[in-house]
């Protein structure tokens, strides 16, 4: 079987929506393969990869550039990922052609989830919650509708460990357990659920071998863009202010997130120039106004939120903290999150936050916080 066809079929299977975490791949039974058949298959795949890698660099770059230009949205954008799956030379060409979200406003590779979002307009996403399994799924919106089929990006599951709660965040909707090979990071709360610490625990992995060893419903294959080594690195904090007087009002939250001031332009972190500096971005929730007629607190979500909820919020940068990133004034909303259905919420974010950071911040809003309300 040609490598291109194998990669494309795998991408088709991993583009389906997650079906939850019950069972996973542990329940699947694979047919036994004779050693000689396995060796022959590996040899054929190596020959296919060598054949594809013989294309002239100029021709290869032109092919990838044409595919990228003709696939501006998902699901057609999977063709760009398929190009990166062919072999190492094709991957390098795709990385050189595809621009990061900050420049093109699109998410293509897994590494895009940890790169700053677009500067000019927010990136529209939505989160679906499964209360029975304590799982949360992040999707990229494909249309102007509040919810649609969406493109699966990340998944998270909530675990309770003694006096604190943890959220395991993963690329794989079927692998949401501590120590997951597809883990992106985690979120840990204190006993009261008012203070959260965000960690980046992405570990290095070995290139194209992941595709041969395991196939599952993932955002995209791990062989596309290896990440830098990092094990439980603290990258942000979110805190909710206590309401000592028990006065009626919305939650008050404060975020401190590590964001690069000088960001590279490559789509693959292994190809990026290291950021010149990394600084802490401070964000606070935008104060809502009291509506006398409706008798409730209100924020202008520009039609992206339809249900009143204590979980709804907008984050802005306080005065004097936005200059390093060119965020703008206090009226520029960096992240907004709000309810549209019983278990569906919109999540819109922009530069300098990444999709992973925005998702982690929104996860802190779930759960009861009696001390803050």
Short mmCIF file of C-alpha atoms in Angstrom, two decimals:
data_model
loop_
_atom_site.label_atom_id
_atom_site.label_comp_id
_atom_site.label_asym_id
_atom_site.label_seq_id
_atom_site.Cartn_x
_atom_site.Cartn_y
_atom_site.Cartn_z
CA UNK A 1 0.00 0.00 0.00
CA UNK A 2 1.41 3.38 -0.95
CA UNK A 3 2.44 5.61 1.92
CA UNK A 4 0.28 8.49 0.68
CA UNK A 5 -2.82 6.31 0.71
CA UNK A 6 -1.97 4.97 4.16
CA UNK A 7 -1.52 8.46 5.60
CA UNK A 8 -4.69 9.81 4.02
CA UNK A 9 -6.85 6.97 5.31
CA UNK A 10 -5.43 7.41 8.79
CA UNK A 11 -6.17 11.12 8.73
CA UNK A 12 -9.75 10.37 7.69
CA UNK A 13 -10.19 8.12 10.71
CA UNK A 14 -8.68 10.61 13.13
CA UNK A 15 -10.86 13.48 11.92
CA UNK A 16 -14.02 11.96 13.35
CA UNK A 17 -15.52 13.42 16.49
CA UNK A 18 -14.49 11.77 19.78
CA UNK A 19 -16.78 9.08 21.05
CA UNK A 20 -15.85 9.42 24.71
CA UNK A 21 -13.29 7.54 26.73
CA UNK A 22 -15.10 4.32 27.48
CA UNK A 23 -12.91 1.36 26.56
CA UNK A 24 -10.41 3.13 24.31
CA UNK A 25 -8.00 1.02 22.26
CA UNK A 26 -7.47 -1.43 25.13
CA UNK A 27 -10.68 -3.28 24.14
CA UNK A 28 -9.68 -3.77 20.51
CA UNK A 29 -8.27 -7.10 19.26
CA UNK A 30 -5.78 -7.04 16.37
CA UNK A 31 -5.06 -9.99 14.04
CA UNK A 32 -1.72 -11.69 14.57
CA UNK A 33 0.88 -10.88 11.92
CA UNK A 34 3.60 -13.34 10.92
CA UNK A 35 7.17 -12.00 11.41
CA UNK A 36 8.02 -12.44 7.73
CA UNK A 37 4.90 -10.49 6.69
CA UNK A 38 5.74 -7.68 9.09
CA UNK A 39 9.30 -7.45 7.77
CA UNK A 40 8.05 -7.34 4.19
CA UNK A 41 5.56 -4.58 5.03
CA UNK A 42 8.27 -2.49 6.69
CA UNK A 43 10.51 -2.94 3.64
CA UNK A 44 7.71 -1.85 1.27
CA UNK A 45 6.97 1.22 3.38
CA UNK A 46 10.66 2.18 3.37
CA UNK A 47 10.75 1.91 -0.43
CA UNK A 48 7.60 4.03 -0.74
CA UNK A 49 9.08 6.71 1.50
CA UNK A 50 12.32 6.79 -0.47
CA UNK A 51 10.38 7.10 -3.74
CA UNK A 52 8.40 10.11 -2.50
CA UNK A 53 11.50 11.80 -1.09
CA UNK A 54 13.25 11.86 -4.49
CA UNK A 55 11.18 14.79 -5.78
CA UNK A 56 13.09 17.97 -6.53
CA UNK A 57 12.91 20.45 -3.60
CA UNK A 58 11.46 23.18 -5.81
CA UNK A 59 8.73 20.87 -7.12
CA UNK A 60 7.98 19.56 -3.64
CA UNK A 61 7.65 23.06 -2.21
CA UNK A 62 5.37 24.10 -5.06
CA UNK A 63 3.12 21.06 -4.48
CA UNK A 64 2.76 21.78 -0.77
CA UNK A 65 2.19 25.49 -1.41
CA UNK A 66 -0.64 24.71 -3.86
CA UNK A 67 -2.25 22.27 -1.42
CA UNK A 68 -1.99 24.84 1.38
CA UNK A 69 -3.54 27.59 -0.75
CA UNK A 70 -6.44 25.37 -1.79
CA UNK A 71 -7.34 24.18 1.71
CA UNK A 72 -8.10 27.21 3.84
CA UNK A 73 -10.52 25.44 6.20
CA UNK A 74 -11.07 22.05 7.75
CA UNK A 75 -11.85 19.36 6.69
CA UNK A 76 -10.03 20.06 3.36
CA UNK A 77 -7.07 21.23 5.46
CA UNK A 78 -6.35 17.60 6.30
CA UNK A 79 -4.67 17.41 2.88
CA UNK A 80 -1.91 19.68 4.20
CA UNK A 81 -1.39 17.35 7.17
CA UNK A 82 -1.36 14.38 4.77
CA UNK A 83 1.52 16.01 2.89
CA UNK A 84 3.47 16.29 6.13
CA UNK A 85 2.83 12.58 6.82
CA UNK A 86 4.45 11.29 3.62
CA UNK A 87 8.08 11.37 4.77
CA UNK A 88 10.59 13.61 6.52
CA UNK A 89 11.35 15.72 3.45
CA UNK A 90 7.65 16.34 2.86
CA UNK A 91 7.21 17.24 6.50
CA UNK A 92 10.05 19.76 6.33
CA UNK A 93 8.52 21.29 3.20
CA UNK A 94 5.10 21.54 4.85
CA UNK A 95 6.59 23.17 7.95
CA UNK A 96 8.38 25.73 5.78
CA UNK A 97 5.21 26.61 3.84
CA UNK A 98 2.50 26.59 6.52
CA UNK A 99 2.39 29.72 8.65
CA UNK A 100 1.50 29.78 12.38
CA UNK A 101 -1.92 30.93 13.67
CA UNK A 102 -0.56 34.37 14.51
CA UNK A 103 0.05 35.03 10.80
CA UNK A 104 -2.59 32.99 8.97
CA UNK A 105 -5.33 32.63 11.60
CA UNK A 106 -5.52 28.86 11.04
CA UNK A 107 -4.71 25.78 13.12
CA UNK A 108 -3.01 23.07 11.09
CA UNK A 109 -0.53 21.00 13.12
CA UNK A 110 -0.63 19.96 16.80
CA UNK A 111 2.13 22.47 17.50
CA UNK A 112 -0.30 25.23 16.45
CA UNK A 113 -2.28 24.58 19.65
CA UNK A 114 0.56 25.99 21.74
CA UNK A 115 1.28 29.00 19.52
CA UNK A 116 -0.35 32.44 19.96
CA UNK A 117 -3.65 32.95 18.19
CA UNK A 118 -4.40 35.59 15.55
CA UNK A 119 -3.91 39.23 16.43
CA UNK A 120 -6.58 40.96 14.35
CA UNK A 121 -9.64 38.82 15.08
CA UNK A 122 -10.48 36.14 17.65
CA UNK A 123 -10.41 32.46 16.77
CA UNK A 124 -13.84 30.89 17.32
CA UNK A 125 -14.01 27.56 19.15
CA UNK A 126 -16.50 25.73 21.34
CA UNK A 127 -16.37 23.24 24.21
CA UNK A 128 -18.67 20.28 24.76
CA UNK A 129 -19.03 18.77 28.23
CA UNK A 130 -19.92 15.21 29.21
CA UNK A 131 -21.04 15.35 32.84
CA UNK A 132 -21.29 11.58 33.27
CA UNK A 133 -17.61 11.04 32.47
CA UNK A 134 -16.25 14.45 33.61
CA UNK A 135 -14.77 15.01 30.16
CA UNK A 136 -14.51 18.15 28.03
CA UNK A 137 -13.84 18.43 24.29
CA UNK A 138 -12.50 21.48 22.46
CA UNK A 139 -13.48 22.01 18.81
CA UNK A 140 -12.56 24.57 16.19
CA UNK A 141 -15.67 26.19 14.71
CA UNK A 142 -15.99 25.53 10.99
CA UNK A 143 -18.92 27.87 10.28
CA UNK A 144 -20.45 31.05 11.68
CA UNK A 145 -22.90 28.98 13.73
CA UNK A 146 -22.36 28.84 17.49
CA UNK A 147 -21.93 25.06 17.27
CA UNK A 148 -21.37 22.78 14.31
CA UNK A 149 -19.62 19.50 13.62
CA UNK A 150 -16.35 21.23 14.42
CA UNK A 151 -12.73 20.12 14.16
CA UNK A 152 -11.56 18.26 17.26
CA UNK A 153 -8.55 19.93 18.89
CA UNK A 154 -8.11 18.87 22.52
CA UNK A 155 -9.81 16.85 25.24
CA UNK A 156 -9.65 16.97 29.03
CA UNK A 157 -10.84 14.82 31.90
CA UNK A 158 -11.32 15.79 35.53
CA UNK A 159 -9.86 13.62 38.31
CA UNK A 160 -10.15 14.10 42.05
CA UNK A 161 -7.01 13.36 44.08
CA UNK A 162 -7.60 13.75 47.80
CA UNK A 163 -7.78 17.45 48.58
CA UNK A 164 -7.32 18.74 45.04
CA UNK A 165 -8.64 18.26 41.51
CA UNK A 166 -6.67 17.69 38.30
CA UNK A 167 -7.60 18.08 34.65
CA UNK A 168 -5.58 15.93 32.24
CA UNK A 169 -5.43 17.60 28.81
CA UNK A 170 -4.62 15.47 25.77
CA UNK A 171 -4.47 15.43 21.97
CA UNK A 172 -6.24 12.05 22.09
CA UNK A 173 -9.86 11.82 23.18
CA UNK A 174 -9.39 8.13 24.04
CA UNK A 175 -6.26 8.61 26.17
CA UNK A 176 -7.24 10.86 29.07
CA UNK A 177 -5.31 9.37 31.96
CA UNK A 178 -2.28 10.42 34.05
CA UNK A 179 0.92 9.50 32.25
CA UNK A 180 -0.77 9.55 28.85
CA UNK A 181 1.61 9.39 25.88
CA UNK A 182 -0.50 11.99 24.10
CA UNK A 183 -0.77 14.32 27.08
CA UNK A 184 -0.40 18.03 26.41
CA UNK A 185 -0.50 19.31 29.97
CA UNK A 186 -2.57 19.39 33.11
CA UNK A 187 -4.41 21.75 35.40
CA UNK A 188 -4.36 21.37 39.19
CA UNK A 189 -6.61 23.11 41.70
CA UNK A 190 -6.45 23.66 45.44
CA UNK A 191 -8.91 22.26 47.97
CA UNK A 192 -11.48 25.03 47.48
CA UNK A 193 -11.20 25.08 43.69
CA UNK A 194 -10.28 28.77 43.69
CA UNK A 195 -6.62 28.56 42.65
CA UNK A 196 -5.34 26.65 39.64
CA UNK A 197 -1.84 25.97 38.32
CA UNK A 198 -1.33 25.20 34.62
CA UNK A 199 1.43 22.77 33.61
CA UNK A 200 3.01 21.84 30.29
CA UNK A 201 4.10 18.19 30.40
CA UNK A 202 4.58 17.45 26.72
CA UNK A 203 7.35 14.88 26.40
CA UNK A 204 9.51 14.26 23.30
CA UNK A 205 8.46 11.44 21.02
CA UNK A 206 10.06 9.56 18.19
CA UNK A 207 8.93 10.84 14.83
CA UNK A 208 7.07 8.67 12.36
CA UNK A 209 7.16 5.52 14.51
CA UNK A 210 4.03 6.65 16.34
CA UNK A 211 1.90 6.18 13.23
CA UNK A 212 2.94 2.54 12.86
CA UNK A 213 2.61 1.65 16.54
CA UNK A 214 -0.84 3.05 17.27
CA UNK A 215 -3.79 4.54 15.45
CA UNK A 216 -6.59 6.43 17.19
CA UNK A 217 -8.87 9.43 16.91
CA UNK A 218 -6.39 12.25 17.34
CA UNK A 219 -6.14 15.81 16.18
CA UNK A 220 -3.17 14.96 13.96
CA UNK A 221 -0.21 12.60 13.98
CA UNK A 222 2.65 12.98 16.42
CA UNK A 223 5.26 12.44 13.74
CA UNK A 224 4.54 15.86 12.24
CA UNK A 225 6.21 18.16 14.72
CA UNK A 226 8.24 17.00 17.71
CA UNK A 227 8.04 19.27 20.72
CA UNK A 228 10.78 20.44 23.01
CA UNK A 229 11.23 18.38 26.14
CA UNK A 230 9.25 19.57 29.11
CA UNK A 231 8.01 17.74 32.19
CA UNK A 232 5.46 19.43 34.43
CA UNK A 233 6.62 22.95 33.67
CA UNK A 234 4.45 25.58 35.31
CA UNK A 235 3.19 27.94 32.62
CA UNK A 236 0.34 29.82 34.29
CA UNK A 237 -1.94 30.41 37.25
CA UNK A 238 -5.63 31.25 37.57
CA UNK A 239 -7.21 32.45 40.81
CA UNK A 240 -10.73 33.39 41.86
CA UNK A 241 -11.17 36.07 44.51
CA UNK A 242 -12.98 35.17 47.72
CA UNK A 243 -16.33 36.80 48.36
CA UNK A 244 -15.97 37.39 52.10
CA UNK A 245 -19.10 39.54 52.40
CA UNK A 246 -21.20 37.04 50.42
CA UNK A 247 -22.57 39.91 48.35
CA UNK A 248 -24.39 38.98 45.17
CA UNK A 249 -22.27 39.43 42.09
CA UNK A 250 -20.25 37.67 39.38
CA UNK A 251 -17.02 35.80 39.95
CA UNK A 252 -13.80 37.79 39.94
CA UNK A 253 -10.79 36.06 38.44
CA UNK A 254 -7.16 36.85 37.73
CA UNK A 255 -4.77 35.02 35.38
CA UNK A 256 -1.00 35.08 35.10
CA UNK A 257 0.11 33.27 31.93
CA UNK A 258 3.62 32.84 30.51
CA UNK A 259 3.64 34.12 26.91
CA UNK A 260 6.58 34.64 24.53
CA UNK A 261 7.31 38.25 23.65
CA UNK A 262 9.29 37.38 20.51
CA UNK A 263 7.62 34.46 18.72
CA UNK A 264 9.17 32.50 15.85
CA UNK A 265 7.24 32.03 12.64
CA UNK A 266 7.74 28.34 11.87
CA UNK A 267 4.84 25.94 12.28
CA UNK A 268 7.10 23.32 13.89
CA UNK A 269 8.65 24.24 17.26
CA UNK A 270 11.79 22.30 16.27
CA UNK A 271 12.23 24.81 13.43
CA UNK A 272 11.51 27.93 15.45
CA UNK A 273 14.04 30.42 16.61
CA UNK A 274 13.89 30.56 20.39
CA UNK A 275 11.78 33.44 21.69
CA UNK A 276 13.81 36.47 22.71
CA UNK A 277 12.04 36.70 26.07
CA UNK A 278 9.11 35.16 27.89
CA UNK A 279 7.03 37.28 30.20
CA UNK A 280 3.99 36.88 32.38
CA UNK A 281 0.74 38.19 30.91
CA UNK A 282 -1.75 39.39 33.52
CA UNK A 283 -5.45 39.14 32.71
CA UNK A 284 -8.54 39.97 34.72
CA UNK A 285 -12.22 39.46 34.09
CA UNK A 286 -14.05 42.39 32.56
CA UNK A 287 -16.52 43.82 35.06
CA UNK A 288 -20.14 43.31 33.90
CA UNK A 289 -22.79 46.00 34.29
CA UNK A 290 -26.04 45.64 36.19
CA UNK A 291 -29.14 45.67 33.97
CA UNK A 292 -32.06 47.19 35.89
CA UNK A 293 -34.73 45.88 33.55
CA UNK A 294 -33.43 42.31 33.35
CA UNK A 295 -32.25 42.33 36.98
CA UNK A 296 -28.98 40.60 36.15
CA UNK A 297 -25.33 41.27 35.34
CA UNK A 298 -24.62 41.69 31.61
CA UNK A 299 -21.66 41.60 29.23
CA UNK A 300 -21.65 42.19 25.48
CA UNK A 301 -20.63 38.87 23.94
CA UNK A 302 -21.60 40.05 20.44
CA UNK A 303 -24.08 37.21 19.98
CA UNK A 304 -21.61 34.46 20.85
CA UNK A 305 -23.26 33.62 24.21
CA UNK A 306 -26.99 32.97 24.63
CA UNK A 307 -27.52 31.57 28.16
CA UNK A 308 -26.93 33.44 31.43
CA UNK A 309 -24.45 31.59 33.63
CA UNK A 310 -22.02 32.29 36.45
CA UNK A 311 -19.40 30.59 34.26
CA UNK A 312 -19.55 33.29 31.57
CA UNK A 313 -16.59 35.68 31.50
CA UNK A 314 -14.41 37.96 29.39
CA UNK A 315 -10.70 38.49 30.10
CA UNK A 316 -8.85 41.73 29.37
CA UNK A 317 -5.34 42.98 30.08
CA UNK A 318 -5.19 45.59 32.87
CA UNK A 319 -3.76 48.99 32.01
CA UNK A 320 0.03 49.01 31.81
CA UNK A 321 0.46 45.28 31.06
CA UNK A 322 -0.43 45.04 27.38
CA UNK A 323 2.54 46.83 25.77
CA UNK A 324 4.93 43.84 25.27
CA UNK A 325 2.33 42.02 23.16
CA UNK A 326 0.56 44.99 21.58
CA UNK A 327 -2.76 43.76 22.96
CA UNK A 328 -4.37 47.19 23.06
CA UNK A 329 -6.47 48.84 25.72
CA UNK A 330 -8.56 47.33 28.50
CA UNK A 331 -11.53 47.05 26.14
CA UNK A 332 -9.77 44.47 23.95
CA UNK A 333 -11.11 41.05 24.96
CA UNK A 334 -8.33 38.44 24.91
CA UNK A 335 -10.55 35.49 25.85
CA UNK A 336 -14.28 35.11 26.23
CA UNK A 337 -16.19 32.05 27.36
CA UNK A 338 -19.93 31.56 27.65
CA UNK A 339 -22.81 29.13 27.71
CA UNK A 340 -25.01 28.43 24.69
CA UNK A 341 -26.59 25.09 25.68
CA UNK A 342 -26.74 22.88 28.74
CA UNK A 343 -23.40 21.23 27.89
CA UNK A 344 -22.03 23.50 25.15
CA UNK A 345 -19.95 26.66 25.53
CA UNK A 346 -18.22 29.02 23.10
CA UNK A 347 -14.54 29.89 23.54
CA UNK A 348 -13.06 32.77 21.53
CA UNK A 349 -9.39 33.71 22.01
CA UNK A 350 -6.73 35.82 20.37
CA UNK A 351 -3.05 36.76 20.59
CA UNK A 352 -1.07 36.34 22.83
CA UNK A 353 -2.97 33.31 24.21
CA UNK A 354 -2.71 29.91 22.55
CA UNK A 355 -5.56 27.43 22.14
CA UNK A 356 -4.10 25.25 24.90
CA UNK A 357 -3.84 28.17 27.34
CA UNK A 358 -7.34 29.38 26.54
CA UNK A 359 -8.79 25.88 26.97
CA UNK A 360 -7.05 25.44 30.34
CA UNK A 361 -8.33 28.81 31.59
CA UNK A 362 -11.89 27.94 30.56
CA UNK A 363 -11.69 24.59 32.38
CA UNK A 364 -11.22 26.47 35.65
CA UNK A 365 -14.70 27.95 35.25
CA UNK A 366 -16.39 24.56 35.60
CA UNK A 367 -17.38 23.42 39.05
CA UNK A 368 -19.02 25.12 42.02
CA UNK A 369 -17.10 27.87 43.81
CA UNK A 370 -19.23 28.73 46.83
CA UNK A 371 -16.49 30.86 48.39
CA UNK A 372 -16.41 33.14 45.33
CA UNK A 373 -20.10 33.61 44.57
#
